[in-house]
Short mmCIF file of C-alpha atoms in Angstrom, two decimals:
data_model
loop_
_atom_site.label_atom_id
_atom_site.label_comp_id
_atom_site.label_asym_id
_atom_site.label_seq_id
_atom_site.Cartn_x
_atom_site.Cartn_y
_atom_site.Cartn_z
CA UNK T 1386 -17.50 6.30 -15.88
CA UNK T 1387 -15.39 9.15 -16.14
CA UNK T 1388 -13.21 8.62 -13.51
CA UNK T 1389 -12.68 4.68 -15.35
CA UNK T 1390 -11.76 6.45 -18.43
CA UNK T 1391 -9.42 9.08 -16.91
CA UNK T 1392 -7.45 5.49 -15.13
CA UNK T 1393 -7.44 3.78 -18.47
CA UNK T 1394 -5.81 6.76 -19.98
CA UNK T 1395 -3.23 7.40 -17.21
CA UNK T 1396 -2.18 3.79 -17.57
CA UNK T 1397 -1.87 3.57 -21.18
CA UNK T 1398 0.12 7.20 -21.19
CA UNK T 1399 2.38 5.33 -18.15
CA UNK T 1400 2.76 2.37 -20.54
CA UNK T 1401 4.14 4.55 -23.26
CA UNK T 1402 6.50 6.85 -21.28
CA UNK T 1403 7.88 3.52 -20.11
CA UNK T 1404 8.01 2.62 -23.61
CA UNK T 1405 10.09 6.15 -24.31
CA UNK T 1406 7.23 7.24 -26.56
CA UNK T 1407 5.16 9.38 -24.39
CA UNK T 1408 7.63 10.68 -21.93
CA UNK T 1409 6.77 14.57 -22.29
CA UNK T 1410 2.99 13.84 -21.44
CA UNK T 1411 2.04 16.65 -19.21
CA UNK T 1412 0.06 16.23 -16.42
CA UNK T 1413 -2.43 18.91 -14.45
CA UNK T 1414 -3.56 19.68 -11.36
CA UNK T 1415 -7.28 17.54 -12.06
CA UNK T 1416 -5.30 14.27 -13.33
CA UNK T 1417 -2.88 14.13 -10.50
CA UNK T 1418 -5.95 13.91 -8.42
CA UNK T 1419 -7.81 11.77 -10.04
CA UNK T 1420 -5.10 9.19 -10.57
CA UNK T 1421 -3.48 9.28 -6.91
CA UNK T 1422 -7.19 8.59 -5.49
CA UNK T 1423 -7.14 5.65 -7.80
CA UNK T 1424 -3.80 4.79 -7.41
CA UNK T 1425 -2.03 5.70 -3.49
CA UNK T 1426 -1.47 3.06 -1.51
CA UNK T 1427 -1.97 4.75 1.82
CA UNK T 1428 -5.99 5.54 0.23
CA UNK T 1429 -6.12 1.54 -1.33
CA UNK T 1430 -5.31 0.26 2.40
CA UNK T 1431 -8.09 2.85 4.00
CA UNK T 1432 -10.56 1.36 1.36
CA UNK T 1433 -9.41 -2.42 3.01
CA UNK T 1434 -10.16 -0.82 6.31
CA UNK T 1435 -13.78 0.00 5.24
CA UNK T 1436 -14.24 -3.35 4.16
CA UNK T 1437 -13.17 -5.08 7.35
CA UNK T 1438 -15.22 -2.66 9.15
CA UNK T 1439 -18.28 -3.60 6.92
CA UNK T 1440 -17.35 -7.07 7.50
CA UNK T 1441 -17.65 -6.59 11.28
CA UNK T 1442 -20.89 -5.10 10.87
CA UNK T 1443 -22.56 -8.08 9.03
CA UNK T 1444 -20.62 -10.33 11.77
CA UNK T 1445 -22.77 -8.56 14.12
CA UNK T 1446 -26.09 -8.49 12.24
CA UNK T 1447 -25.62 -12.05 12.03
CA UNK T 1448 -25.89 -12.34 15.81
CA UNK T 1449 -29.27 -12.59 16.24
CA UNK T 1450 -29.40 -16.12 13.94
CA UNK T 1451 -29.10 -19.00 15.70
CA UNK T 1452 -26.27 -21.33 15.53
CA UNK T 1453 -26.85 -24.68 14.11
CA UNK T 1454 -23.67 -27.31 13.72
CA UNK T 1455 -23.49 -31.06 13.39
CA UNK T 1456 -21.55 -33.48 15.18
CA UNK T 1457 -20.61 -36.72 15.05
CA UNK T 1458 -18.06 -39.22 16.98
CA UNK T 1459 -16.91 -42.78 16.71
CA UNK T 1460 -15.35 -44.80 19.17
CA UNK T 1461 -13.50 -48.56 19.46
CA UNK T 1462 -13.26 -50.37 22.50
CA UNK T 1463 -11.67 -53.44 23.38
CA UNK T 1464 -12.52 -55.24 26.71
CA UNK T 1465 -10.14 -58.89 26.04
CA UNK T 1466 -11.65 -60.55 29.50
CA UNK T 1467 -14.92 -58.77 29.22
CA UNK T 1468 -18.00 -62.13 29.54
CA UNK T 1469 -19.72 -60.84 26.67
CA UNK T 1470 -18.57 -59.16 23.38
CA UNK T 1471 -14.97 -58.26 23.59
CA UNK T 1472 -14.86 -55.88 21.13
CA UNK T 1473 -17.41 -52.87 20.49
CA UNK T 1474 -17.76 -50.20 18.21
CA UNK T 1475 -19.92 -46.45 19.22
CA UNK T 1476 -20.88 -43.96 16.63
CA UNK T 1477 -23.06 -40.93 17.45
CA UNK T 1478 -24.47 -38.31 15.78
CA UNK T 1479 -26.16 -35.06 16.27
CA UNK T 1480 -27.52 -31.43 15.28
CA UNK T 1481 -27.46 -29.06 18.14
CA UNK T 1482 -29.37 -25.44 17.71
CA UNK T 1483 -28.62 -22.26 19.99
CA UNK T 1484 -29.75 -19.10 19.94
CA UNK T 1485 -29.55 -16.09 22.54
CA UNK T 1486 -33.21 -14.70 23.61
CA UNK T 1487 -31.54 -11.94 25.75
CA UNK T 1488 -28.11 -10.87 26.70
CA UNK T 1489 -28.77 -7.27 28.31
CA UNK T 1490 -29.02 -5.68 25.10
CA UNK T 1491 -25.14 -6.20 24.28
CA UNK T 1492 -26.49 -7.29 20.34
CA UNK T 1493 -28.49 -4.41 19.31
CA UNK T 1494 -25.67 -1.90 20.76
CA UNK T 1495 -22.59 -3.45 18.73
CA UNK T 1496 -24.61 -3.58 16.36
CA UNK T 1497 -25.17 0.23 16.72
CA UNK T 1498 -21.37 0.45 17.17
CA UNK T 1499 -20.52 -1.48 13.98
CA UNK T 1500 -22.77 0.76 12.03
CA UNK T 1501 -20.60 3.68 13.35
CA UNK T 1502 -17.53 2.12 13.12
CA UNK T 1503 -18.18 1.59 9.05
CA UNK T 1504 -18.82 5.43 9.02
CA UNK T 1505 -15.90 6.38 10.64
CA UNK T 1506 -14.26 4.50 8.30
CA UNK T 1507 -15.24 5.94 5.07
CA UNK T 1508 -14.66 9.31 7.22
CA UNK T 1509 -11.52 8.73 7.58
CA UNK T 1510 -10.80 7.48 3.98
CA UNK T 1511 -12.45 10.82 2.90
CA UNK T 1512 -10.41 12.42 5.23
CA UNK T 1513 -7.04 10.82 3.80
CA UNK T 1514 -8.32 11.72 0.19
CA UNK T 1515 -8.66 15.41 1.28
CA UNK T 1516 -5.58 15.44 2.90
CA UNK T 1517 -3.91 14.07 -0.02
CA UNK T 1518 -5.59 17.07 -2.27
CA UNK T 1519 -3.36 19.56 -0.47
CA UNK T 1520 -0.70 17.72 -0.45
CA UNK T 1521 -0.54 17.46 -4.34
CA UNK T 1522 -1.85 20.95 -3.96
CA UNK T 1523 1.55 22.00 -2.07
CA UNK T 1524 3.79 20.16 -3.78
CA UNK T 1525 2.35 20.71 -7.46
CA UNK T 1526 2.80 24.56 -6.81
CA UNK T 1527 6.34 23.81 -5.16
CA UNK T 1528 7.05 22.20 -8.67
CA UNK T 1529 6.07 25.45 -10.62
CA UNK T 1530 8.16 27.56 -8.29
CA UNK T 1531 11.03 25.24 -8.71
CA UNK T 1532 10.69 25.78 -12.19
CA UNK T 1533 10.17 29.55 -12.84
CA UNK T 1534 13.50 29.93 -10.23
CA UNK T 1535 15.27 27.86 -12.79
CA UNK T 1536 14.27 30.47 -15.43
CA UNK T 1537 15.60 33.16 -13.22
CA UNK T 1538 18.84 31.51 -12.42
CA UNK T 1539 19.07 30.46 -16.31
CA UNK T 1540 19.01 33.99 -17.30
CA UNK T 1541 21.11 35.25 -14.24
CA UNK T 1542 23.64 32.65 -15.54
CA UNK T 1543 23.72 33.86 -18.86
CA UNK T 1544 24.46 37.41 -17.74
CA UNK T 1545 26.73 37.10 -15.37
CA UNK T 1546 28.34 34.83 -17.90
CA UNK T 1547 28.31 37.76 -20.75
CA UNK T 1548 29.47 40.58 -17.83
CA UNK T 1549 32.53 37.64 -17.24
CA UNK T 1550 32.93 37.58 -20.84
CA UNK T 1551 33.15 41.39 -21.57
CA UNK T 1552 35.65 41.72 -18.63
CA UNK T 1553 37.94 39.07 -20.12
CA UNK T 1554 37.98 41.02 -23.10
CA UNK T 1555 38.65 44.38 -21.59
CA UNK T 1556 41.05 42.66 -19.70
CA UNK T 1557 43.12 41.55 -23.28
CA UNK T 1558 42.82 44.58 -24.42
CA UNK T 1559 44.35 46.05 -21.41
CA UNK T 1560 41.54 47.99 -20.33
CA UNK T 1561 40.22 46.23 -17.25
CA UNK T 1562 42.86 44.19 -14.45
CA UNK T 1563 42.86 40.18 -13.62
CA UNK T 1564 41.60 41.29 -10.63
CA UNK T 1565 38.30 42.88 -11.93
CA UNK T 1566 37.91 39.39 -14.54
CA UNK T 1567 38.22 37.14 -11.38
CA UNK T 1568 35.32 38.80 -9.44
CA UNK T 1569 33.00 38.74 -12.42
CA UNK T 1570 34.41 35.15 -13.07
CA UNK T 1571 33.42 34.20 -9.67
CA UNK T 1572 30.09 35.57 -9.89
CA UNK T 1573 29.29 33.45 -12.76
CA UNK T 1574 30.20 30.05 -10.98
CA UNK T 1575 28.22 31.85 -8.21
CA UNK T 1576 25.44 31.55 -10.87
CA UNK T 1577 25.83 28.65 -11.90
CA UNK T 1578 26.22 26.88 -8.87
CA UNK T 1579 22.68 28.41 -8.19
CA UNK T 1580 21.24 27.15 -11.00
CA UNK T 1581 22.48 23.41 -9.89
CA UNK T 1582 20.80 23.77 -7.02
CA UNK T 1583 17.65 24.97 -8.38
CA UNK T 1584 17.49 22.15 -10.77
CA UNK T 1585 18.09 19.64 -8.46
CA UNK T 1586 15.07 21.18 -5.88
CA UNK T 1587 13.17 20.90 -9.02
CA UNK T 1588 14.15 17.20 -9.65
CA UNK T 1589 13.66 16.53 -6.04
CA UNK T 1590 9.77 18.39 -6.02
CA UNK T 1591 8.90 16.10 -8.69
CA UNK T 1592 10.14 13.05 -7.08
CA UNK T 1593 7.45 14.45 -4.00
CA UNK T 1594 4.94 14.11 -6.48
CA UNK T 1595 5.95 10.89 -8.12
CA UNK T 1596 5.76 9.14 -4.31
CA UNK T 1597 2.03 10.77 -3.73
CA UNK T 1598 0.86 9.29 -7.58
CA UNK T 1599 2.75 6.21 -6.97
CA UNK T 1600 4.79 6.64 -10.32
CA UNK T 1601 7.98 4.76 -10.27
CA UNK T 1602 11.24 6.20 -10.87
CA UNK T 1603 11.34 5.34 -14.85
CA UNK T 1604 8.43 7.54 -15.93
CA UNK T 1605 9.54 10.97 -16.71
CA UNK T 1606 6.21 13.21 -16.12
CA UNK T 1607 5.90 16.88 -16.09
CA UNK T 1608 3.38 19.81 -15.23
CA UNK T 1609 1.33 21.65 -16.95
CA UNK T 1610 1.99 25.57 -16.14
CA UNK T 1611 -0.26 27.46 -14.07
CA UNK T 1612 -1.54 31.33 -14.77
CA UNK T 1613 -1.45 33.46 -12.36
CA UNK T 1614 -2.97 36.82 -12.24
CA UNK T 1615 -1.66 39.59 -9.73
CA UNK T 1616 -5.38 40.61 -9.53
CA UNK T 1617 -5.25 36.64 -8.48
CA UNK T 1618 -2.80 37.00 -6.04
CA UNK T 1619 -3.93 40.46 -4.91
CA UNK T 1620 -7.68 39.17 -3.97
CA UNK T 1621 -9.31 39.75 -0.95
CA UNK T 1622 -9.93 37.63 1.81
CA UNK T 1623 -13.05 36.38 2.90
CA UNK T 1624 -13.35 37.20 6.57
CA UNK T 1625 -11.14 35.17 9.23
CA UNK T 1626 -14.54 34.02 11.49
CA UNK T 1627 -16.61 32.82 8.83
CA UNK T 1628 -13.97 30.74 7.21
CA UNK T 1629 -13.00 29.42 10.66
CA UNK T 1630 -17.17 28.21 11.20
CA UNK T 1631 -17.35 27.15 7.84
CA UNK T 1632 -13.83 24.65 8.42
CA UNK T 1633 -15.81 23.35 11.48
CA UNK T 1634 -19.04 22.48 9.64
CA UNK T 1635 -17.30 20.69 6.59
CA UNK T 1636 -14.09 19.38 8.77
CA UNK T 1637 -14.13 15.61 8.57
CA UNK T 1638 -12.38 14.63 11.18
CA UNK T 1639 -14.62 16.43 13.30
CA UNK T 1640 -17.63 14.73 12.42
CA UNK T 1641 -15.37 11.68 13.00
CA UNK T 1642 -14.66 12.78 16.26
CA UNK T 1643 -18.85 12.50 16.89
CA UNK T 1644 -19.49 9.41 16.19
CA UNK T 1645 -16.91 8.24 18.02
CA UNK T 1646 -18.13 9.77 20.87
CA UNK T 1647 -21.63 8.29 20.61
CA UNK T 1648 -19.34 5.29 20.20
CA UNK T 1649 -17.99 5.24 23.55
CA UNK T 1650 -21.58 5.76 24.61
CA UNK T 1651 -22.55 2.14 23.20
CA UNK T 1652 -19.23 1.00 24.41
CA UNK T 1653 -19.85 1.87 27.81
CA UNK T 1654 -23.46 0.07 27.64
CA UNK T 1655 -21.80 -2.93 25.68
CA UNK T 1656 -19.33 -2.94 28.83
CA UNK T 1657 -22.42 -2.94 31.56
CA UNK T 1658 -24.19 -5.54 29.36
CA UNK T 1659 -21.98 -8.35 30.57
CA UNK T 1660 -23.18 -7.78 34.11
CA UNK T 1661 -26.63 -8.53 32.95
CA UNK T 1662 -28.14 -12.10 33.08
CA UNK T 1663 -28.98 -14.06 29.94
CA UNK T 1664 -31.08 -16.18 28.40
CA UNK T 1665 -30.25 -18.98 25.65
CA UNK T 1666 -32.47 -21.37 24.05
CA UNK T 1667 -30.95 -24.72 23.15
CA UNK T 1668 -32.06 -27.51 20.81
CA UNK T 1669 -31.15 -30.58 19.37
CA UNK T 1670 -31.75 -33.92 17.53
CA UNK T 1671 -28.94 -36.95 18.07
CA UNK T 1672 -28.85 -40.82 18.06
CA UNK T 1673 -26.30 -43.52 17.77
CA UNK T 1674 -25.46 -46.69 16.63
CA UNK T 1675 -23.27 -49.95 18.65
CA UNK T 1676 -22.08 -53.01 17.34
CA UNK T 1677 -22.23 -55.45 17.88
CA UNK T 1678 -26.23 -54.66 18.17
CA UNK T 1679 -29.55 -54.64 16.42
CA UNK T 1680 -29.65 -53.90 12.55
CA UNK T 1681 -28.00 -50.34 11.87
CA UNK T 1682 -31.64 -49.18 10.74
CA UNK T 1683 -33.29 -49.85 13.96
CA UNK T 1684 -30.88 -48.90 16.06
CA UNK T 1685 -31.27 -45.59 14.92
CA UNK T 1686 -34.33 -45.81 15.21
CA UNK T 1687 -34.93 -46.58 18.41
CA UNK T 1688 -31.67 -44.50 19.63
CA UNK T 1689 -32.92 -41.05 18.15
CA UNK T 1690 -33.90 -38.37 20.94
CA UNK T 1691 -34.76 -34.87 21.31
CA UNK T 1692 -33.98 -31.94 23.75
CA UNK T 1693 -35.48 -28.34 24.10
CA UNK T 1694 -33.97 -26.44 26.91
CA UNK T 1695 -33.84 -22.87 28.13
CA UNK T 1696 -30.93 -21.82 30.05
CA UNK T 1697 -30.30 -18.74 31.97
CA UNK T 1698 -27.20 -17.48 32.88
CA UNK T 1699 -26.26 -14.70 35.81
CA UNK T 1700 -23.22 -13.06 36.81
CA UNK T 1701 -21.81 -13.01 40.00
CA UNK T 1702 -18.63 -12.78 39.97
CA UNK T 1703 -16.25 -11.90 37.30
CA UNK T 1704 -12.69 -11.46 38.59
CA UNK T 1705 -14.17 -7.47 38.22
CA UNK T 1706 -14.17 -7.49 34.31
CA UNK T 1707 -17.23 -5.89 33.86
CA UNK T 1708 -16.44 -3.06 35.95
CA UNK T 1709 -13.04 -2.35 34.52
CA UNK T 1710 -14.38 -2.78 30.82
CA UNK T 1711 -17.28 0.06 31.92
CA UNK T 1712 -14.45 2.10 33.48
CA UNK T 1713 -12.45 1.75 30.16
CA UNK T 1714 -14.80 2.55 28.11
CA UNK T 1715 -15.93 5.73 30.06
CA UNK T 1716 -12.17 6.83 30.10
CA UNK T 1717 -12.56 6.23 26.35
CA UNK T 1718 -15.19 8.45 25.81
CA UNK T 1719 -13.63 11.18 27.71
CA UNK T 1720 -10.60 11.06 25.74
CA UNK T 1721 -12.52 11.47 22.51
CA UNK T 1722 -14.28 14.29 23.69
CA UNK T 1723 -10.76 15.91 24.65
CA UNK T 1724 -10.21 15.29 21.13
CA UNK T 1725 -12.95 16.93 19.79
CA UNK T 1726 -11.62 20.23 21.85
CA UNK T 1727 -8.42 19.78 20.72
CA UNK T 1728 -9.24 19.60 17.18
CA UNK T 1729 -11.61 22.67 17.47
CA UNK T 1730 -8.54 24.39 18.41
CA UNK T 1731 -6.38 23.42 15.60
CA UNK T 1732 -8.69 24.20 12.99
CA UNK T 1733 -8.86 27.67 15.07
CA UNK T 1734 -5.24 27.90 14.87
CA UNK T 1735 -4.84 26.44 10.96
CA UNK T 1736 -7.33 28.74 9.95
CA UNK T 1737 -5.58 31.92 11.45
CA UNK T 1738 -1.80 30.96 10.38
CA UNK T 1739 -3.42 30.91 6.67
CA UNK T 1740 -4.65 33.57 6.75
CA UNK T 1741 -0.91 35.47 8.68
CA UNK T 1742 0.74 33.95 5.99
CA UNK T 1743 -1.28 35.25 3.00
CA UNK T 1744 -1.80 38.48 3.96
CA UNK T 1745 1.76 38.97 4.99
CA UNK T 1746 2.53 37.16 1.56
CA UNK T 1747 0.15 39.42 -0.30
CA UNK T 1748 2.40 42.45 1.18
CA UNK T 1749 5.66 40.98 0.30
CA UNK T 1750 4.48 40.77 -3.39
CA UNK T 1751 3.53 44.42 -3.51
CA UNK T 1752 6.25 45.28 -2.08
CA UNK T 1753 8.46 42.86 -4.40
CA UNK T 1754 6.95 43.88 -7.26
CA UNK T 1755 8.34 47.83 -6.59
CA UNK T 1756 11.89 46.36 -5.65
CA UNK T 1757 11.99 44.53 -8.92
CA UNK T 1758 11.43 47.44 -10.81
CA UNK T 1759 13.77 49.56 -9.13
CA UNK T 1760 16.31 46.40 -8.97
CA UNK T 1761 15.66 46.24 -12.98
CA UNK T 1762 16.10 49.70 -13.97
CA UNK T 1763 19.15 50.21 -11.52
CA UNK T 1764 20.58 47.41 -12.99
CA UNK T 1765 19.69 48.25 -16.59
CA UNK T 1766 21.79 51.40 -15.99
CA UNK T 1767 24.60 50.57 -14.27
CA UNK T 1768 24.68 47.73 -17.33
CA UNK T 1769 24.99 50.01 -19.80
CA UNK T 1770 27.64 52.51 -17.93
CA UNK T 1771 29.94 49.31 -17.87
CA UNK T 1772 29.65 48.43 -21.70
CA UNK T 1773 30.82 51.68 -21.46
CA UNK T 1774 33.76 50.75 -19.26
CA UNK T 1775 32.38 52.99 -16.47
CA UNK T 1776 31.51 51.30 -13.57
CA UNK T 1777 33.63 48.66 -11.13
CA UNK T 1778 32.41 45.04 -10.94
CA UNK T 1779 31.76 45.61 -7.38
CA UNK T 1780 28.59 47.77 -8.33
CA UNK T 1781 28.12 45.67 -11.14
CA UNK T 1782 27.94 42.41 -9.23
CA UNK T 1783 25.59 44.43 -6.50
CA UNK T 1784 23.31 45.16 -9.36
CA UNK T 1785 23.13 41.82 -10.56
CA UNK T 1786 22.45 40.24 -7.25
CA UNK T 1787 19.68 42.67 -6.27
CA UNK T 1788 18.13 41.98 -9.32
CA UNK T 1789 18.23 38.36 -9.10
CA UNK T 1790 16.90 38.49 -5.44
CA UNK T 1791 13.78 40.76 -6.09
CA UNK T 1792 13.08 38.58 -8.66
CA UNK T 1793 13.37 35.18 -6.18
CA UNK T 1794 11.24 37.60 -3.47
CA UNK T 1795 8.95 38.04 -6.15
CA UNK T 1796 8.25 34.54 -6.94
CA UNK T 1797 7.97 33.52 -3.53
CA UNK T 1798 5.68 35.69 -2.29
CA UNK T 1799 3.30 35.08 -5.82
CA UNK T 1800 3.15 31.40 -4.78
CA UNK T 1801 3.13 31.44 -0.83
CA UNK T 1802 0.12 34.03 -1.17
CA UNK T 1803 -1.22 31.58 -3.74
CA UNK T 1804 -0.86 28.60 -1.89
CA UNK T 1805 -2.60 30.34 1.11
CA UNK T 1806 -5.19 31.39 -0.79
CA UNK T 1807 -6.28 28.15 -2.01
CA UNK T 1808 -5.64 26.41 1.75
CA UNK T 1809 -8.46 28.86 2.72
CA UNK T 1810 -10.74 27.79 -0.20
CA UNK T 1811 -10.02 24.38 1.31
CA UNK T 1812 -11.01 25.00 4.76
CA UNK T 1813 -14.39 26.83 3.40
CA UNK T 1814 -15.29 24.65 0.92
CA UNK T 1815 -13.71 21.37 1.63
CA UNK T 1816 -12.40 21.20 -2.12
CA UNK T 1817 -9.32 22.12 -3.82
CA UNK T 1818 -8.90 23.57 -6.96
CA UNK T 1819 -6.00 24.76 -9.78
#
């Protein structure tokens, strides 16, 4: 109920940023999942594939009814030097009943394999849904990067701008050469070039997100802003091993990977099955009708018959289909059980690179957050000593740009150690959260 509540409301707020009245609506972490399960197309067409596979399995349930169909035919022939009646008309009809006693067991077993098939499905639609949680999850936290560089290049704008500005002046006054208002000139547009870029990675990021929601182009959304502690960032890890046993246990694909190796078990005695020899029981009631004949009533009548039979069928030869379908399928379940390895192994490896990336990204913001400082006082100072008209744009511009880049080293290590924190609460827990 809440989930049909949380769509109604998306769509309505849609509506009215298509309208222009709602376009600032600001959307977090929670709603962007909650509308792209509802609403990706990649997730709607796994949901089809359940429901073919569910179809298939009631196909196969369905097996053990017999088959009952009616048939009918009419004929006219014409015999124009026959001695009798020259022209003479057949009708039949009949209902014919089938139904297979025994066929080496191949019904209960795709049965079996139906029934597996329609949970692989829903695993893998699970497993598309996940994946599609860290997506948003990496490209949500891209967005809020994007955006808090923009700050930094806004203000680095503005300063290099007021630095250009001050130079031009002490330039007019004599004070300061062309050649000292060109470098801080250039370091603005330097700036500002920056800050083009930055806003267009931001436009782009959002864009990212717009594709996973499947938003069109004309709605205008935004982010809500994310707090982030540097006891956050700073948090220990869980340890590596545990994490790594815990991905295995909740990994989907995994358990995927199982039944479709008990799969290729059925398939293999599905394959051996057509060797086997069956047995079908066979019924039916027809009669018929000529004219010209008796009256339509007794003919009939006296034309109606019955048939029980029992037919068995065994395999001799086959053109060796049997063998290569058993040979297939064994070759099948091999492969699947190479997969099984192989995705052991990248969880292994996942799990590890994580946790590289956020430890090496918890460093970089400690050791960040000391090169800001130092880049902010040094260029505090050196700001001052050239209001004062004592220090050379060279070691002003040097100033500036350190400053600028501890911030940008800042930022990126607070959201790659971030990002690799919560990629590890995914692994452990299955479940993403902002």
């Amino acid at each position: 109920m809440k989930l049909k509540f949380l769509t109604i409301s998306f769509i309505m707020t849609l509506v009215a940023t298509a309208d222009g009245t709602a376009s600032d609506y600001v959307w977090n972490y929670a709603e962007c999942v909650d509308y792209a399960r509802t609403h990706n197309i990649t997730l709607q067409k796994l949901r089809l594939a359940e429901q073919t596979a569910e179809c298939n399995l009631d196909e196969s349930k369905a097996q053990w009814q017999p088959t009952l169909d009616f048939g009918t035919s009419h004929g006219y022939t014409n015999s124009p030097w026959s001695n009798g009646a020259k022209n003479m008309y057949n009708g039949q009809l009949g209902l014919n009943a089938g139904w297979t006693v025994w066929n080496g067991g191949e019904r209960e077993r795709t049965i079996e394999r139906n029934k597996l098939n329609t949970e692989i499905s829903r695993l893998d639609t699970d497993d598309a849904m996940r994946s599609l949680e860290t997506d948003l999850l990496q490209v949500y936290l891209n967005i809020l990067y994007a955006r808090e560089a923009i700050a930094i290049y806004e203000e680095a704008e503005k300063l290099s701008y007021a630095q250009a500005e001050r130079m031009r002046q002490l330039m007019e006054a004599g004070k300061a050469s062309k050649v000292d208002y060109a470098q801080l000139k250039a370091q603005h547009e330097q700036d500002a070039y920056a800050l083009v870029n930055a806003r267009g990675t931001y436009d782009t990021r959002r864009m990212e997100l717009k594709k996973l929601l499947e938003i069109g182009i004309e709605n205008n959304m935004d982010i809500a802003d994310l707090q982030i502690s540097e006891e956050q960032i700073m948090a220990a890890l869980p340890p590596m091993d545990d994490s790594y046993r815990l991905a295995v246990l909740t990994d989907l694909k995994l358990r995927s990977l199982e039944l479709e190796s008990e799969g290729a078990e059925l398939d293999v005695a599905i394959a051996k099955a057509a060797g086997k020899p069956r047995i079908t029981l066979n019924a039916g009631v027809s009669t018929g009708y000529t004219a010209p004949g008796g009256a339509f009533g007794t003919m009939l009548k006296q034309s109606l018959n019955e048939n029980i039979g029992l037919t068995l069928s065994i395999p001799i030869l086959d053109n060796r289909k049997t063998k290569s379908a058993v040979a297939r399928a064994k070759i099948q379940k091999i492969n699947t059980e190479l997969d099984s390895e192989l995705r052991h192994t990248e969880l292994a490896q996942a799990v590890e690179n994580w946790y590289i990336d956020t430890r090496s990204a918890q460093s970089r913001y400690k050791a960040a957050v000391t090169q800001l400082e130092s880049a902010a006082t040094s260029s505090e100072f050196i700001n001052e000593q050239f209001t004062l008209g004592l220090v050379n744009p060279v070691e002003l511009m040097t100033a500036h740009n350190n400053l600028v880049e501890a911030r940008q080293a800042l930022l990126q290590a607070k959201f790659m150690a971030l990002l690799g924190q919560k990629m590890i609460e995914y692994y452990r827990t299955s479940k993403v959260s902002l």
